[in-house]
Coordinates of C-alpha atoms in Angstrom, one line a residue:
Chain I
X12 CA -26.3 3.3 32.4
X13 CA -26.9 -0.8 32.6
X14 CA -28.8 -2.2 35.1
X15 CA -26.8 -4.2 38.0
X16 CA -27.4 -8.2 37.3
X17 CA -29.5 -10.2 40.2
X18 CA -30.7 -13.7 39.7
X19 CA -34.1 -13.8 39.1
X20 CA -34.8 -16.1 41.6
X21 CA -33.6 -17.9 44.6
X22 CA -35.3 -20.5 47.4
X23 CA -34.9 -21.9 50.5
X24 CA -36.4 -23.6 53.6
X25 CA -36.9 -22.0 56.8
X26 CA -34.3 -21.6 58.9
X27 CA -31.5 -21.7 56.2
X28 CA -29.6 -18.8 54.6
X29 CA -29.3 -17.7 51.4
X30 CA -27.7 -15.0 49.6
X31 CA -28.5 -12.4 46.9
X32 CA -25.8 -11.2 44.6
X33 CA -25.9 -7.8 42.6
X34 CA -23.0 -7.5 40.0
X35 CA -22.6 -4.0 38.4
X36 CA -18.7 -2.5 37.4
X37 CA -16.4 -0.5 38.6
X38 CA -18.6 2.8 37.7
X39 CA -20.8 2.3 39.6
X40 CA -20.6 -1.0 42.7
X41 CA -17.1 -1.7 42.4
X42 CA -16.7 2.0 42.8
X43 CA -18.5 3.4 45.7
X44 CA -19.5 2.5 49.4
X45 CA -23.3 3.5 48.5
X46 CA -25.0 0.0 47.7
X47 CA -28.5 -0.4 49.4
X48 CA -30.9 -3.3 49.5
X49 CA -34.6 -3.3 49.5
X50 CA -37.5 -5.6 50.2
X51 CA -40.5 -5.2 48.5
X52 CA -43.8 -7.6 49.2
X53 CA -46.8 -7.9 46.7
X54 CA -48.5 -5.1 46.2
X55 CA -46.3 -2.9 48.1
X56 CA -43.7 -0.1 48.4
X57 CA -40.3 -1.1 48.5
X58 CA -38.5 -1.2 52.3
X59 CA -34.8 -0.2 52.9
X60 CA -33.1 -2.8 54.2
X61 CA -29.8 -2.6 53.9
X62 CA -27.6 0.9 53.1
X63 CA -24.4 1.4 52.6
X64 CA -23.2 -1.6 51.6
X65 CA -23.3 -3.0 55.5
X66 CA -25.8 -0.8 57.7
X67 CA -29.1 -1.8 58.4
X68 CA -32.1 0.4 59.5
X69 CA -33.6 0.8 62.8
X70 CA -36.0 -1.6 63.0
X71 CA -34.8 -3.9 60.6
X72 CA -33.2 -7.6 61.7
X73 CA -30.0 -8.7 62.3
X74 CA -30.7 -11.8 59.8
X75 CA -30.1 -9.3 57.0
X76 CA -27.2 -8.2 56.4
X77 CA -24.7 -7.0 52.9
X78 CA -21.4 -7.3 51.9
X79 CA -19.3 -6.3 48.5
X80 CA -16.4 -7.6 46.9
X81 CA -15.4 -5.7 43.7
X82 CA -18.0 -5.5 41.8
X83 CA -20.2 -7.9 43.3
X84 CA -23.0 -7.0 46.5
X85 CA -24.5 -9.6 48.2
X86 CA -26.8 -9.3 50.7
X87 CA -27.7 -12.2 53.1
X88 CA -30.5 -13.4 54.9
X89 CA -30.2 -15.6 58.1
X90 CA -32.9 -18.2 59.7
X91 CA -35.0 -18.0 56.7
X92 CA -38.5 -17.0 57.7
X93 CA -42.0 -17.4 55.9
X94 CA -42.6 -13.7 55.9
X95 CA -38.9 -13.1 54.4
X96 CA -40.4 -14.5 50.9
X97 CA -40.8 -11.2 48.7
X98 CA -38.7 -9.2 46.1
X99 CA -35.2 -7.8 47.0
X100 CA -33.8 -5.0 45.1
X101 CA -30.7 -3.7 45.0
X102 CA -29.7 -0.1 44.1
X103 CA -25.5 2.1 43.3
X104 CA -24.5 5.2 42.9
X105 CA -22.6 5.5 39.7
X106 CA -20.6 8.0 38.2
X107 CA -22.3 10.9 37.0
X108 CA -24.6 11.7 40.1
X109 CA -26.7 8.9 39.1
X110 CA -28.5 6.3 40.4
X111 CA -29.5 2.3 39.2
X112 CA -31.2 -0.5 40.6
X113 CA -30.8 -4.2 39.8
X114 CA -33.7 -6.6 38.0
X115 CA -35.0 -7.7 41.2
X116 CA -34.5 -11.4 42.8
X117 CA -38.0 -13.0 43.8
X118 CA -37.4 -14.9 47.1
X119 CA -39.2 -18.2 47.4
X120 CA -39.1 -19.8 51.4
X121 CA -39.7 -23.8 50.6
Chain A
X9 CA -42.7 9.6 61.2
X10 CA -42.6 11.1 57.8
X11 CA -45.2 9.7 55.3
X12 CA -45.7 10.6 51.9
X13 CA -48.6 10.6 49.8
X14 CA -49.0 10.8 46.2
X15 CA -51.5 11.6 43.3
X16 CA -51.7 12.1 40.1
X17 CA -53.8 10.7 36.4
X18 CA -53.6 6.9 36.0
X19 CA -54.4 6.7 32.4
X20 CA -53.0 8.9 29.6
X21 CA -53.1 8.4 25.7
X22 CA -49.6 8.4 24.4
X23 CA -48.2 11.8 23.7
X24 CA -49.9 13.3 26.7
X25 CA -47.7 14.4 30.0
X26 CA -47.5 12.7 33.0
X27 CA -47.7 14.8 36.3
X28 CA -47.8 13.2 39.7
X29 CA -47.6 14.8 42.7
X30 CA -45.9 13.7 46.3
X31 CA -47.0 15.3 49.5
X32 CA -44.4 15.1 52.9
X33 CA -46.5 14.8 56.0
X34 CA -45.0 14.5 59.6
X35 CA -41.0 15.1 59.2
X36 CA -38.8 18.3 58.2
X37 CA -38.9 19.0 54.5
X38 CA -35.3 20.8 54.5
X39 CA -31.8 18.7 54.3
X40 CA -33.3 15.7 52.1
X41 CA -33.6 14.5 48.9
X42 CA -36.9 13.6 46.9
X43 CA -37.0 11.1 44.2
X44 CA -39.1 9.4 42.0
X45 CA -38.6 5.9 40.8
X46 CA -40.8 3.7 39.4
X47 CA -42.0 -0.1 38.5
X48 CA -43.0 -1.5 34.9
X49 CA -45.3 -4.3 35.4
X50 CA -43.2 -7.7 36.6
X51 CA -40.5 -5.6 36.6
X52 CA -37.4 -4.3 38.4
X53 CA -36.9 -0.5 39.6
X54 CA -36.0 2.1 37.7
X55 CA -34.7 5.5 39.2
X56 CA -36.1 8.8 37.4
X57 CA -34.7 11.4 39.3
X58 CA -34.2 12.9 42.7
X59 CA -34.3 16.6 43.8
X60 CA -32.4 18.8 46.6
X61 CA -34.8 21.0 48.8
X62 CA -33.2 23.8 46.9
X63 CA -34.4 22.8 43.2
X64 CA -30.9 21.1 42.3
X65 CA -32.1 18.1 40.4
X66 CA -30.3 15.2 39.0
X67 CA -32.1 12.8 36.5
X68 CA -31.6 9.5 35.0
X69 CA -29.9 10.4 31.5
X70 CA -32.0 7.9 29.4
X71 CA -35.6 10.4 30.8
X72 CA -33.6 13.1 31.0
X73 CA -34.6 15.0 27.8
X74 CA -38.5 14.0 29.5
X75 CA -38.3 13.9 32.8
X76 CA -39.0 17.1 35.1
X77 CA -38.7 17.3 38.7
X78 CA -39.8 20.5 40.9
X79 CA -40.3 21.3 44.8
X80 CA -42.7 23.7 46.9
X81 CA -41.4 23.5 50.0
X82 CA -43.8 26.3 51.4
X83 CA -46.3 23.3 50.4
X84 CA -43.6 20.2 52.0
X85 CA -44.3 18.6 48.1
X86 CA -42.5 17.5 45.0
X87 CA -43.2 16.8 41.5
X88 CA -42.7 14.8 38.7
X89 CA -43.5 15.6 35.3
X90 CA -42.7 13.3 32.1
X91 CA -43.3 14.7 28.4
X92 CA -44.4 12.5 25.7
X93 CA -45.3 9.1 27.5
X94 CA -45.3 6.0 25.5
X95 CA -46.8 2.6 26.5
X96 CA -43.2 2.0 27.6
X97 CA -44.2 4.6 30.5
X98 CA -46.7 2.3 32.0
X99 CA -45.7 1.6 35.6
X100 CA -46.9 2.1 39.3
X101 CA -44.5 5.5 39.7
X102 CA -43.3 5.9 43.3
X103 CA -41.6 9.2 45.1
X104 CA -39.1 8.7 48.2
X105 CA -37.4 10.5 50.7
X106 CA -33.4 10.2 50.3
X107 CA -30.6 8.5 47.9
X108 CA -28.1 6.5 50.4
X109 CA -31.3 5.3 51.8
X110 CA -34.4 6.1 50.6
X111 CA -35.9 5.3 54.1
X112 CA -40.0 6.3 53.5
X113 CA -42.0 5.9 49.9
X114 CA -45.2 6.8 49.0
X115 CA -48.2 4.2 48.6
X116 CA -47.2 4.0 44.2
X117 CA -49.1 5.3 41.6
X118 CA -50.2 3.4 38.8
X119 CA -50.2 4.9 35.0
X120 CA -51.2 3.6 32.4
X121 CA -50.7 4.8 28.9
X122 CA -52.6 3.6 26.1

């Protein structure tokens, strides 16, 4: 059970969009609907953001949002904000009843 | 709104057992999963396990032979035990409601074993 691949970084001014890829394989993104994203400040707990490869929370923005294509998640963030600079994680069921989470992307707003 | 609090020792000599504790407050108990998960310094997540109301429990195969996951639902808590810590245990440890969408966490739990 590998963990799925995120860049360690990515930046961007406000207002812009960026996006956030999470790479695992056919056991486990490429083969199930059941990709989530989470934001995580300093200090903090994580937050769900996105579930289920598309959904998004009550509560949470509409300038988030995920996609997948094969083995490849992405989530997206619109209108880049100050307070959108934190740690995203993403996290797949894989076969086996198990559960794995990317490295983490650090979000830098220029 | 459910919340969930969590305790447990923050510093353990290697060998010892870890055992953390997660408390559900404001929210039904039944028809959810519990989890743990937690955070190496600088690091990414890393899921330990998650447990059914019932006691069905399903673990991350690399802790499994370590890790071990109950429930009291009389008391609405779940726990996480982990056998034989190593400085490779040292991590703020977190439990959550659900797996699709773990949608509330507790406030994280540092341990440190040295």
């Amino acid at each position: 059970q590998s963990a799925l691949t995120q860049p360690a970084s990515v930046s961007g001014s406000p207002g812009q969009s960026i996006t956030i890829s999470c790479t695992g394989t056919s056991n486990d993104v490429g083969g199930y609907n059941y990709v989530s994203w989470y934001q995580q400040h300093p200090g903090k707990a994580p937050k769900v953001i996105i579930y289920d490869v598309t959904n998004r929370p009550s509560g949470v923005s509409h300038r988030f949002s995920g996609s997948k294509s094969g083995n490849t998640a992405s989530l997206t963030i619109s209108g880049l904000q100050a307070e959108d600079e934190a740690d995203y994680h993403c996290s797949s069921y894989t076969s086996g009843t198990s559960w794995v989470f990317g490295g983490g992307t650090k979000l830098t707003v220029l | 709104q459910v919340q969930l609090q969590q305790w447990g020792a923050g510093l353990l000599k290697p060998s010892e057992t870890l055992s953390l504790t997660c408390a559900v407050y404001g929210g039904s108990f039944g028809n959810s999963f519990w989890g743990w998960i937690r955070q190496p310094p600088g690091k990414g997540l890393e899921w330990i396990g998650d447990i059914w109301q019932s006691g069905r429990t399903y673990y991350n195969p690399s802790l499994k032979s370590r890790a071990t996951l109950s429930v009291d639902p009389s008391k609405n808590q779940f726990s996480l035990t982990l056998a034989s810590v190593t400085a490779a245990d040292t991590a703020v440890y977190y439990c959550a409601r659900g797996q699709y969408r773990r949608d509330a966490w507790g406030q994280g739990t540092l341990v440190t074993v040295s």
